[in-house]
């Protein structure tokens, strides 16, 4: 992990920081724009991207007038360009992975919010890291899929890497600026998890879970894929993997507790057994504002925490029987390089199949585990982006076969 460079350098004092938001129409992207709107003299929206929600992206372009907008396909680009011409908006519309990656590394961009969900965000994240950007990482899959390669790109490019997941932002905020001192200070870290909507549900009834039930998170407003990951606790499993790379920790130094209120966002347990924690309302605008302005603090728009209204904070051990995907994360961290890549790819395929009604909820874990078993020992080199993407595709092919075998 690399500490963020101050935004109050001479260049920042001369003009607003130019921000590229990868995944602008998702919940994190929209929250980022909400924070930026509160500080118009400090931040400028330079580029907005989206893969599917072209109409929503068009509305954002009309509102923010970015220099660039990026979509997935040529047809989407033509449709978006036509709408913007009609509205008199001069935003340049581009499309495809290559142009998206170029935007993330654009020489005029100061800050990149990486909020694309899944492995699709890896290439632009790598580009931003290599270009030395202030990189706000909400795309945990960049580290889950390409941990060593990604962290090397951050180091070699001189990027400022700031975590945006609330748990990792909390750990980041609890640690001193001197990264070299972390290993001397930290005994372990504790990632908190709400437990999702099924933490008390009878496991024998999970076959009947619907996508809408799985997406009804009790505390956070998130996209459907991440909401399902929270229901299976795979989101926390991926966060364990992310924490390993962000904070250079051994698997046994990363622990998870269930904290249903989502007020304590995570904790650092020091070698003297003192505990440092970051608390706040469950609102992504808080870590986003922290990342945008670090080391300064700015208004986020999140409601303040009212301690007098808190009935109590509770904590419980994470049940690996109820949430078996969490155990897979630790297994993958101890396995050969590439295992976490396979786990992520299988999970993306399985969650998509659950959301479209093809498989039952418990089959998500079964597909993840079977894909890992089938590919074990054959991951190959993981030294380049092409290596990572090749293994990702192999894992998806296996997972798709698993989905077909379990289709309801």
PDB file of N, CA, C and O in Angstrom, residues 267-338:
ATOM      1  N   UNK A 267     -10.573  -2.764  12.409  1.00  0.00           N
ATOM      2  CA  UNK A 267      -9.703  -2.482  13.543  1.00  0.00           C
ATOM      3  C   UNK A 267      -8.290  -2.982  13.283  1.00  0.00           C
ATOM      4  O   UNK A 267      -8.094  -3.976  12.593  1.00  0.00           O
ATOM      5  N   UNK A 268      -7.331  -2.280  13.889  1.00  0.00           N
ATOM      6  CA  UNK A 268      -5.944  -2.708  13.918  1.00  0.00           C
ATOM      7  C   UNK A 268      -5.610  -3.096  15.352  1.00  0.00           C
ATOM      8  O   UNK A 268      -5.765  -2.278  16.273  1.00  0.00           O
ATOM      9  N   UNK A 269      -5.177  -4.323  15.550  1.00  0.00           N
ATOM     10  CA  UNK A 269      -4.735  -4.774  16.864  1.00  0.00           C
ATOM     11  C   UNK A 269      -3.209  -4.686  16.893  1.00  0.00           C
ATOM     12  O   UNK A 269      -2.526  -5.364  16.114  1.00  0.00           O
ATOM     13  N   UNK A 270      -2.685  -3.841  17.767  1.00  0.00           N
ATOM     14  CA  UNK A 270      -1.246  -3.589  17.821  1.00  0.00           C
ATOM     15  C   UNK A 270      -0.544  -4.676  18.627  1.00  0.00           C
ATOM     16  O   UNK A 270      -1.173  -5.476  19.314  1.00  0.00           O
ATOM     17  N   UNK A 271       0.764  -4.680  18.552  1.00  0.00           N
ATOM     18  CA  UNK A 271       1.546  -5.705  19.242  1.00  0.00           C
ATOM     19  C   UNK A 271       1.387  -5.631  20.760  1.00  0.00           C
ATOM     20  O   UNK A 271       1.575  -6.633  21.465  1.00  0.00           O
ATOM     21  N   UNK A 272       1.052  -4.438  21.290  1.00  0.00           N
ATOM     22  CA  UNK A 272       0.819  -4.328  22.730  1.00  0.00           C
ATOM     23  C   UNK A 272      -0.619  -4.639  23.103  1.00  0.00           C
ATOM     24  O   UNK A 272      -1.040  -4.466  24.231  1.00  0.00           O
ATOM     25  N   UNK A 273      -1.413  -5.084  22.089  1.00  0.00           N
ATOM     26  CA  UNK A 273      -2.820  -5.473  22.222  1.00  0.00           C
ATOM     27  C   UNK A 273      -3.771  -4.297  22.388  1.00  0.00           C
ATOM     28  O   UNK A 273      -4.943  -4.499  22.706  1.00  0.00           O
ATOM     29  N   UNK A 274      -3.279  -3.081  22.190  1.00  0.00           N
ATOM     30  CA  UNK A 274      -4.208  -1.966  22.055  1.00  0.00           C
ATOM     31  C   UNK A 274      -4.893  -2.081  20.697  1.00  0.00           C
ATOM     32  O   UNK A 274      -4.347  -2.674  19.757  1.00  0.00           O
ATOM     33  N   UNK A 275      -6.098  -1.543  20.588  1.00  0.00           N
ATOM     34  CA  UNK A 275      -6.909  -1.684  19.383  1.00  0.00           C
ATOM     35  C   UNK A 275      -7.267  -0.302  18.853  1.00  0.00           C
ATOM     36  O   UNK A 275      -7.801   0.544  19.588  1.00  0.00           O
ATOM     37  N   UNK A 276      -6.957  -0.075  17.585  1.00  0.00           N
ATOM     38  CA  UNK A 276      -7.327   1.173  16.908  1.00  0.00           C
ATOM     39  C   UNK A 276      -8.458   0.864  15.952  1.00  0.00           C
ATOM     40  O   UNK A 276      -8.383  -0.085  15.170  1.00  0.00           O
ATOM     41  N   UNK A 277      -9.515   1.664  16.015  1.00  0.00           N
ATOM     42  CA  UNK A 277     -10.683   1.412  15.169  1.00  0.00           C
ATOM     43  C   UNK A 277     -11.159   2.704  14.530  1.00  0.00           C
ATOM     44  O   UNK A 277     -10.940   3.801  15.063  1.00  0.00           O
ATOM     45  N   UNK A 278     -11.820   2.578  13.386  1.00  0.00           N
ATOM     46  CA  UNK A 278     -12.457   3.716  12.731  1.00  0.00           C
ATOM     47  C   UNK A 278     -13.959   3.469  12.733  1.00  0.00           C
ATOM     48  O   UNK A 278     -14.428   2.403  12.322  1.00  0.00           O
ATOM     49  N   UNK A 279     -14.723   4.442  13.211  1.00  0.00           N
ATOM     50  CA  UNK A 279     -16.162   4.317  13.325  1.00  0.00           C
ATOM     51  C   UNK A 279     -16.845   5.362  12.460  1.00  0.00           C
ATOM     52  O   UNK A 279     -16.283   6.422  12.169  1.00  0.00           O
ATOM     53  N   UNK A 280     -18.065   5.099  12.066  1.00  0.00           N
ATOM     54  CA  UNK A 280     -18.849   6.063  11.311  1.00  0.00           C
ATOM     55  C   UNK A 280     -20.143   5.441  10.826  1.00  0.00           C
ATOM     56  O   UNK A 280     -20.359   4.229  10.949  1.00  0.00           O
ATOM     57  N   UNK A 281     -21.007   6.266  10.295  1.00  0.00           N
ATOM     58  CA  UNK A 281     -22.244   5.751   9.715  1.00  0.00           C
ATOM     59  C   UNK A 281     -21.905   4.909   8.483  1.00  0.00           C
ATOM     60  O   UNK A 281     -20.901   5.156   7.813  1.00  0.00           O
ATOM     61  N   UNK A 282     -22.722   3.897   8.186  1.00  0.00           N
ATOM     62  CA  UNK A 282     -22.448   3.071   6.999  1.00  0.00           C
ATOM     63  C   UNK A 282     -22.821   3.800   5.716  1.00  0.00           C
ATOM     64  O   UNK A 282     -23.908   3.642   5.169  1.00  0.00           O
ATOM     65  N   UNK A 283     -21.906   4.618   5.236  1.00  0.00           N
ATOM     66  CA  UNK A 283     -22.138   5.449   4.050  1.00  0.00           C
ATOM     67  C   UNK A 283     -20.822   5.533   3.283  1.00  0.00           C
ATOM     68  O   UNK A 283     -19.810   5.996   3.823  1.00  0.00           O
ATOM     69  N   UNK A 284     -20.825   5.092   2.017  1.00  0.00           N
ATOM     70  CA  UNK A 284     -19.594   5.058   1.241  1.00  0.00           C
ATOM     71  C   UNK A 284     -19.020   6.441   0.957  1.00  0.00           C
ATOM     72  O   UNK A 284     -17.858   6.570   0.575  1.00  0.00           O
ATOM     73  N   UNK A 285     -19.797   7.485   1.161  1.00  0.00           N
ATOM     74  CA  UNK A 285     -19.259   8.820   0.916  1.00  0.00           C
ATOM     75  C   UNK A 285     -18.125   9.162   1.884  1.00  0.00           C
ATOM     76  O   UNK A 285     -17.272   9.988   1.578  1.00  0.00           O
ATOM     77  N   UNK A 286     -18.101   8.509   3.047  1.00  0.00           N
ATOM     78  CA  UNK A 286     -17.028   8.787   4.017  1.00  0.00           C
ATOM     79  C   UNK A 286     -15.674   8.313   3.495  1.00  0.00           C
ATOM     80  O   UNK A 286     -14.733   9.120   3.406  1.00  0.00           O
ATOM     81  N   UNK A 287     -15.497   7.021   3.143  1.00  0.00           N
ATOM     82  CA  UNK A 287     -14.181   6.638   2.597  1.00  0.00           C
ATOM     83  C   UNK A 287     -13.860   7.289   1.265  1.00  0.00           C
ATOM     84  O   UNK A 287     -12.691   7.512   0.951  1.00  0.00           O
ATOM     85  N   UNK A 288     -14.872   7.631   0.477  1.00  0.00           N
ATOM     86  CA  UNK A 288     -14.622   8.316  -0.788  1.00  0.00           C
ATOM     87  C   UNK A 288     -14.039   9.709  -0.536  1.00  0.00           C
ATOM     88  O   UNK A 288     -13.041  10.109  -1.149  1.00  0.00           O
ATOM     89  N   UNK A 289     -14.651  10.446   0.375  1.00  0.00           N
ATOM     90  CA  UNK A 289     -14.132  11.777   0.702  1.00  0.00           C
ATOM     91  C   UNK A 289     -12.724  11.679   1.278  1.00  0.00           C
ATOM     92  O   UNK A 289     -11.857  12.503   0.969  1.00  0.00           O
ATOM     93  N   UNK A 290     -12.500  10.666   2.082  1.00  0.00           N
ATOM     94  CA  UNK A 290     -11.160  10.456   2.640  1.00  0.00           C
ATOM     95  C   UNK A 290     -10.145  10.237   1.528  1.00  0.00           C
ATOM     96  O   UNK A 290      -9.068  10.836   1.521  1.00  0.00           O
ATOM     97  N   UNK A 291     -10.479   9.387   0.558  1.00  0.00           N
ATOM     98  CA  UNK A 291      -9.566   9.101  -0.530  1.00  0.00           C
ATOM     99  C   UNK A 291      -9.324  10.296  -1.432  1.00  0.00           C
ATOM    100  O   UNK A 291      -8.199  10.545  -1.873  1.00  0.00           O
ATOM    101  N   UNK A 292     -10.366  11.053  -1.713  1.00  0.00           N
ATOM    102  CA  UNK A 292     -10.235  12.207  -2.594  1.00  0.00           C
ATOM    103  C   UNK A 292      -9.317  13.279  -2.009  1.00  0.00           C
ATOM    104  O   UNK A 292      -8.542  13.902  -2.738  1.00  0.00           O
ATOM    105  N   UNK A 293      -9.394  13.491  -0.719  1.00  0.00           N
ATOM    106  CA  UNK A 293      -8.708  14.644  -0.131  1.00  0.00           C
ATOM    107  C   UNK A 293      -7.507  14.293   0.740  1.00  0.00           C
ATOM    108  O   UNK A 293      -6.781  15.185   1.156  1.00  0.00           O
ATOM    109  N   UNK A 294      -7.271  13.003   1.025  1.00  0.00           N
ATOM    110  CA  UNK A 294      -6.220  12.622   1.955  1.00  0.00           C
ATOM    111  C   UNK A 294      -4.886  13.332   1.665  1.00  0.00           C
ATOM    112  O   UNK A 294      -4.518  13.459   0.497  1.00  0.00           O
ATOM    113  N   UNK A 295      -4.196  13.857   2.679  1.00  0.00           N
ATOM    114  CA  UNK A 295      -4.407  13.667   4.114  1.00  0.00           C
ATOM    115  C   UNK A 295      -5.338  14.668   4.762  1.00  0.00           C
ATOM    116  O   UNK A 295      -5.487  14.669   5.984  1.00  0.00           O
ATOM    117  N   UNK A 296      -5.969  15.518   3.962  1.00  0.00           N
ATOM    118  CA  UNK A 296      -6.945  16.442   4.527  1.00  0.00           C
ATOM    119  C   UNK A 296      -8.271  15.729   4.748  1.00  0.00           C
ATOM    120  O   UNK A 296      -8.498  14.622   4.257  1.00  0.00           O
ATOM    121  N   UNK A 297      -9.171  16.384   5.461  1.00  0.00           N
ATOM    122  CA  UNK A 297     -10.525  15.876   5.686  1.00  0.00           C
ATOM    123  C   UNK A 297     -11.501  16.918   5.143  1.00  0.00           C
ATOM    124  O   UNK A 297     -11.362  18.120   5.415  1.00  0.00           O
ATOM    125  N   UNK A 298     -12.469  16.465   4.358  1.00  0.00           N
ATOM    126  CA  UNK A 298     -13.446  17.369   3.778  1.00  0.00           C
ATOM    127  C   UNK A 298     -14.854  16.852   4.060  1.00  0.00           C
ATOM    128  O   UNK A 298     -15.045  15.685   4.414  1.00  0.00           O
ATOM    129  N   UNK A 299     -15.827  17.708   3.889  1.00  0.00           N
ATOM    130  CA  UNK A 299     -17.225  17.334   4.074  1.00  0.00           C
ATOM    131  C   UNK A 299     -17.604  16.229   3.097  1.00  0.00           C
ATOM    132  O   UNK A 299     -17.340  16.323   1.901  1.00  0.00           O
ATOM    133  N   UNK A 300     -18.207  15.159   3.615  1.00  0.00           N
ATOM    134  CA  UNK A 300     -18.569  14.025   2.769  1.00  0.00           C
ATOM    135  C   UNK A 300     -20.043  14.012   2.378  1.00  0.00           C
ATOM    136  O   UNK A 300     -20.408  13.411   1.367  1.00  0.00           O
ATOM    137  N   UNK A 301     -20.885  14.633   3.193  1.00  0.00           N
ATOM    138  CA  UNK A 301     -22.319  14.552   2.953  1.00  0.00           C
ATOM    139  C   UNK A 301     -22.986  13.411   3.686  1.00  0.00           C
ATOM    140  O   UNK A 301     -24.208  13.264   3.645  1.00  0.00           O
ATOM    141  N   UNK A 302     -22.194  12.575   4.352  1.00  0.00           N
ATOM    142  CA  UNK A 302     -22.771  11.485   5.148  1.00  0.00           C
ATOM    143  C   UNK A 302     -23.308  12.040   6.458  1.00  0.00           C
ATOM    144  O   UNK A 302     -22.764  13.000   7.010  1.00  0.00           O
ATOM    145  N   UNK A 303     -24.373  11.446   6.984  1.00  0.00           N
ATOM    146  CA  UNK A 303     -24.884  11.914   8.276  1.00  0.00           C
ATOM    147  C   UNK A 303     -23.896  11.600   9.389  1.00  0.00           C
ATOM    148  O   UNK A 303     -23.195  10.588   9.346  1.00  0.00           O
ATOM    149  N   UNK A 304     -23.819  12.465  10.396  1.00  0.00           N
ATOM    150  CA  UNK A 304     -22.888  12.213  11.507  1.00  0.00           C
ATOM    151  C   UNK A 304     -23.371  11.039  12.355  1.00  0.00           C
ATOM    152  O   UNK A 304     -24.562  10.710  12.377  1.00  0.00           O
ATOM    153  N   UNK A 305     -22.434  10.422  13.053  1.00  0.00           N
ATOM    154  CA  UNK A 305     -22.769   9.310  13.933  1.00  0.00           C
ATOM    155  C   UNK A 305     -23.294   9.848  15.257  1.00  0.00           C
ATOM    156  O   UNK A 305     -22.643  10.661  15.916  1.00  0.00           O
ATOM    157  N   UNK A 306     -24.477   9.405  15.635  1.00  0.00           N
ATOM    158  CA  UNK A 306     -25.123   9.847  16.882  1.00  0.00           C
ATOM    159  C   UNK A 306     -24.968   8.736  17.916  1.00  0.00           C
ATOM    160  O   UNK A 306     -25.723   7.766  17.924  1.00  0.00           O
ATOM    161  N   UNK A 307     -23.983   8.876  18.793  1.00  0.00           N
ATOM    162  CA  UNK A 307     -23.723   7.828  19.779  1.00  0.00           C
ATOM    163  C   UNK A 307     -24.894   7.639  20.730  1.00  0.00           C
ATOM    164  O   UNK A 307     -25.153   6.520  21.189  1.00  0.00           O
ATOM    165  N   UNK A 308     -25.612   8.724  21.028  1.00  0.00           N
ATOM    166  CA  UNK A 308     -26.720   8.607  21.972  1.00  0.00           C
ATOM    167  C   UNK A 308     -27.864   7.773  21.421  1.00  0.00           C
ATOM    168  O   UNK A 308     -28.704   7.280  22.181  1.00  0.00           O
ATOM    169  N   UNK A 309     -27.889   7.602  20.091  1.00  0.00           N
ATOM    170  CA  UNK A 309     -28.973   6.828  19.467  1.00  0.00           C
ATOM    171  C   UNK A 309     -28.600   5.371  19.250  1.00  0.00           C
ATOM    172  O   UNK A 309     -29.420   4.584  18.769  1.00  0.00           O
ATOM    173  N   UNK A 310     -27.359   4.997  19.581  1.00  0.00           N
ATOM    174  CA  UNK A 310     -26.914   3.619  19.375  1.00  0.00           C
ATOM    175  C   UNK A 310     -27.365   2.745  20.542  1.00  0.00           C
ATOM    176  O   UNK A 310     -27.035   3.004  21.698  1.00  0.00           O
ATOM    177  N   UNK A 311     -28.118   1.714  20.216  1.00  0.00           N
ATOM    178  CA  UNK A 311     -28.590   0.815  21.265  1.00  0.00           C
ATOM    179  C   UNK A 311     -27.462  -0.069  21.782  1.00  0.00           C
ATOM    180  O   UNK A 311     -27.494  -0.542  22.917  1.00  0.00           O
ATOM    181  N   UNK A 312     -26.483  -0.336  20.969  1.00  0.00           N
ATOM    182  CA  UNK A 312     -25.372  -1.190  21.370  1.00  0.00           C
ATOM    183  C   UNK A 312     -24.665  -1.735  20.163  1.00  0.00           C
ATOM    184  O   UNK A 312     -25.245  -1.846  19.080  1.00  0.00           O
ATOM    185  N   UNK A 313     -23.403  -2.065  20.328  1.00  0.00           N
ATOM    186  CA  UNK A 313     -22.597  -2.647  19.262  1.00  0.00           C
ATOM    187  C   UNK A 313     -22.274  -4.086  19.645  1.00  0.00           C
ATOM    188  O   UNK A 313     -21.817  -4.349  20.760  1.00  0.00           O
ATOM    189  N   UNK A 314     -22.496  -4.994  18.727  1.00  0.00           N
ATOM    190  CA  UNK A 314     -22.263  -6.407  19.016  1.00  0.00           C
ATOM    191  C   UNK A 314     -21.279  -6.995  18.018  1.00  0.00           C
ATOM    192  O   UNK A 314     -21.168  -6.535  16.879  1.00  0.00           O
ATOM    193  N   UNK A 315     -20.573  -8.037  18.465  1.00  0.00           N
ATOM    194  CA  UNK A 315     -19.580  -8.703  17.637  1.00  0.00           C
ATOM    195  C   UNK A 315     -19.700 -10.213  17.871  1.00  0.00           C
ATOM    196  O   UNK A 315     -19.977 -10.663  18.978  1.00  0.00           O
ATOM    197  N   UNK A 316     -19.479 -10.965  16.819  1.00  0.00           N
ATOM    198  CA  UNK A 316     -19.548 -12.422  16.921  1.00  0.00           C
ATOM    199  C   UNK A 316     -18.564 -13.031  15.940  1.00  0.00           C
ATOM    200  O   UNK A 316     -18.197 -12.419  14.926  1.00  0.00           O
ATOM    201  N   UNK A 317     -18.150 -14.247  16.227  1.00  0.00           N
ATOM    202  CA  UNK A 317     -17.237 -14.951  15.327  1.00  0.00           C
ATOM    203  C   UNK A 317     -17.915 -15.226  13.994  1.00  0.00           C
ATOM    204  O   UNK A 317     -19.134 -15.451  13.929  1.00  0.00           O
ATOM    205  N   UNK A 318     -17.132 -15.203  12.924  1.00  0.00           N
ATOM    206  CA  UNK A 318     -17.657 -15.546  11.598  1.00  0.00           C
ATOM    207  C   UNK A 318     -17.784 -17.063  11.492  1.00  0.00           C
ATOM    208  O   UNK A 318     -16.806 -17.790  11.731  1.00  0.00           O
ATOM    209  N   UNK A 319     -18.963 -17.540  11.158  1.00  0.00           N
ATOM    210  CA  UNK A 319     -19.259 -18.972  11.090  1.00  0.00           C
ATOM    211  C   UNK A 319     -18.880 -19.507   9.709  1.00  0.00           C
ATOM    212  O   UNK A 319     -19.558 -19.217   8.714  1.00  0.00           O
ATOM    213  N   UNK A 320     -17.815 -20.295   9.635  1.00  0.00           N
ATOM    214  CA  UNK A 320     -17.372 -20.813   8.342  1.00  0.00           C
ATOM    215  C   UNK A 320     -18.281 -21.909   7.819  1.00  0.00           C
ATOM    216  O   UNK A 320     -18.230 -22.245   6.626  1.00  0.00           O
ATOM    217  N   UNK A 321     -19.117 -22.481   8.659  1.00  0.00           N
ATOM    218  CA  UNK A 321     -20.108 -23.437   8.180  1.00  0.00           C
ATOM    219  C   UNK A 321     -21.223 -22.708   7.433  1.00  0.00           C
ATOM    220  O   UNK A 321     -21.685 -23.143   6.379  1.00  0.00           O
ATOM    221  N   UNK A 322     -21.647 -21.592   7.981  1.00  0.00           N
ATOM    222  CA  UNK A 322     -22.704 -20.795   7.345  1.00  0.00           C
ATOM    223  C   UNK A 322     -22.163 -20.056   6.119  1.00  0.00           C
ATOM    224  O   UNK A 322     -22.879 -19.859   5.144  1.00  0.00           O
ATOM    225  N   UNK A 323     -20.915 -19.612   6.208  1.00  0.00           N
ATOM    226  CA  UNK A 323     -20.305 -18.816   5.137  1.00  0.00           C
ATOM    227  C   UNK A 323     -19.028 -19.515   4.651  1.00  0.00           C
ATOM    228  O   UNK A 323     -17.906 -19.043   4.904  1.00  0.00           O
ATOM    229  N   UNK A 324     -19.136 -20.623   3.946  1.00  0.00           N
ATOM    230  CA  UNK A 324     -17.946 -21.399   3.565  1.00  0.00           C
ATOM    231  C   UNK A 324     -17.015 -20.680   2.594  1.00  0.00           C
ATOM    232  O   UNK A 324     -15.827 -21.001   2.518  1.00  0.00           O
ATOM    233  N   UNK A 325     -17.543 -19.710   1.854  1.00  0.00           N
ATOM    234  CA  UNK A 325     -16.688 -18.978   0.929  1.00  0.00           C
ATOM    235  C   UNK A 325     -15.569 -18.227   1.620  1.00  0.00           C
ATOM    236  O   UNK A 325     -14.505 -18.006   1.046  1.00  0.00           O
ATOM    237  N   UNK A 326     -15.802 -17.849   2.879  1.00  0.00           N
ATOM    238  CA  UNK A 326     -14.760 -17.141   3.620  1.00  0.00           C
ATOM    239  C   UNK A 326     -13.550 -18.049   3.825  1.00  0.00           C
ATOM    240  O   UNK A 326     -12.398 -17.610   3.702  1.00  0.00           O
ATOM    241  N   UNK A 327     -13.807 -19.326   4.110  1.00  0.00           N
ATOM    242  CA  UNK A 327     -12.706 -20.268   4.251  1.00  0.00           C
ATOM    243  C   UNK A 327     -11.935 -20.460   2.961  1.00  0.00           C
ATOM    244  O   UNK A 327     -10.712 -20.668   2.981  1.00  0.00           O
ATOM    245  N   UNK A 328     -12.635 -20.379   1.815  1.00  0.00           N
ATOM    246  CA  UNK A 328     -11.953 -20.513   0.530  1.00  0.00           C
ATOM    247  C   UNK A 328     -10.896 -19.425   0.330  1.00  0.00           C
ATOM    248  O   UNK A 328      -9.860 -19.664  -0.288  1.00  0.00           O
ATOM    249  N   UNK A 329     -11.184 -18.222   0.838  1.00  0.00           N
ATOM    250  CA  UNK A 329     -10.225 -17.128   0.674  1.00  0.00           C
ATOM    251  C   UNK A 329      -8.903 -17.467   1.349  1.00  0.00           C
ATOM    252  O   UNK A 329      -7.821 -17.271   0.769  1.00  0.00           O
ATOM    253  N   UNK A 330      -8.970 -17.968   2.567  1.00  0.00           N
ATOM    254  CA  UNK A 330      -7.743 -18.330   3.277  1.00  0.00           C
ATOM    255  C   UNK A 330      -7.039 -19.493   2.591  1.00  0.00           C
ATOM    256  O   UNK A 330      -5.799 -19.510   2.486  1.00  0.00           O
ATOM    257  N   UNK A 331      -7.810 -20.460   2.110  1.00  0.00           N
ATOM    258  CA  UNK A 331      -7.207 -21.578   1.377  1.00  0.00           C
ATOM    259  C   UNK A 331      -6.465 -21.079   0.146  1.00  0.00           C
ATOM    260  O   UNK A 331      -5.348 -21.534  -0.154  1.00  0.00           O
ATOM    261  N   UNK A 332      -7.081 -20.134  -0.575  1.00  0.00           N
ATOM    262  CA  UNK A 332      -6.465 -19.613  -1.800  1.00  0.00           C
ATOM    263  C   UNK A 332      -5.199 -18.811  -1.507  1.00  0.00           C
ATOM    264  O   UNK A 332      -4.232 -18.859  -2.270  1.00  0.00           O
ATOM    265  N   UNK A 333      -5.196 -18.073  -0.407  1.00  0.00           N
ATOM    266  CA  UNK A 333      -4.001 -17.301  -0.061  1.00  0.00           C
ATOM    267  C   UNK A 333      -2.825 -18.205   0.266  1.00  0.00           C
ATOM    268  O   UNK A 333      -1.663 -17.819   0.089  1.00  0.00           O
ATOM    269  N   UNK A 334      -3.101 -19.404   0.730  1.00  0.00           N
ATOM    270  CA  UNK A 334      -2.031 -20.348   1.067  1.00  0.00           C
ATOM    271  C   UNK A 334      -1.686 -21.266  -0.105  1.00  0.00           C
ATOM    272  O   UNK A 334      -0.741 -22.052  -0.019  1.00  0.00           O
ATOM    273  N   UNK A 335      -2.459 -21.191  -1.173  1.00  0.00           N
ATOM    274  CA  UNK A 335      -2.251 -22.048  -2.340  1.00  0.00           C
ATOM    275  C   UNK A 335      -1.286 -21.380  -3.321  1.00  0.00           C
ATOM    276  O   UNK A 335      -0.734 -20.307  -3.059  1.00  0.00           O
ATOM    277  N   UNK A 336      -1.114 -22.016  -4.476  1.00  0.00           N
ATOM    278  CA  UNK A 336      -0.207 -21.485  -5.486  1.00  0.00           C
ATOM    279  C   UNK A 336      -0.742 -20.172  -6.067  1.00  0.00           C
ATOM    280  O   UNK A 336      -1.953 -19.922  -6.069  1.00  0.00           O
ATOM    281  N   UNK A 337       0.152 -19.296  -6.557  1.00  0.00           N
ATOM    282  CA  UNK A 337      -0.293 -18.051  -7.184  1.00  0.00           C
ATOM    283  C   UNK A 337      -1.295 -18.335  -8.305  1.00  0.00           C
ATOM    284  O   UNK A 337      -1.091 -19.246  -9.100  1.00  0.00           O
ATOM    285  N   UNK A 338      -2.354 -17.568  -8.347  1.00  0.00           N
ATOM    286  CA  UNK A 338      -3.401 -17.765  -9.332  1.00  0.00           C
ATOM    287  C   UNK A 338      -4.682 -18.279  -8.728  1.00  0.00           C
ATOM    288  O   UNK A 338      -5.753 -18.151  -9.336  1.00  0.00           O
TER     289      UNK A 338
END
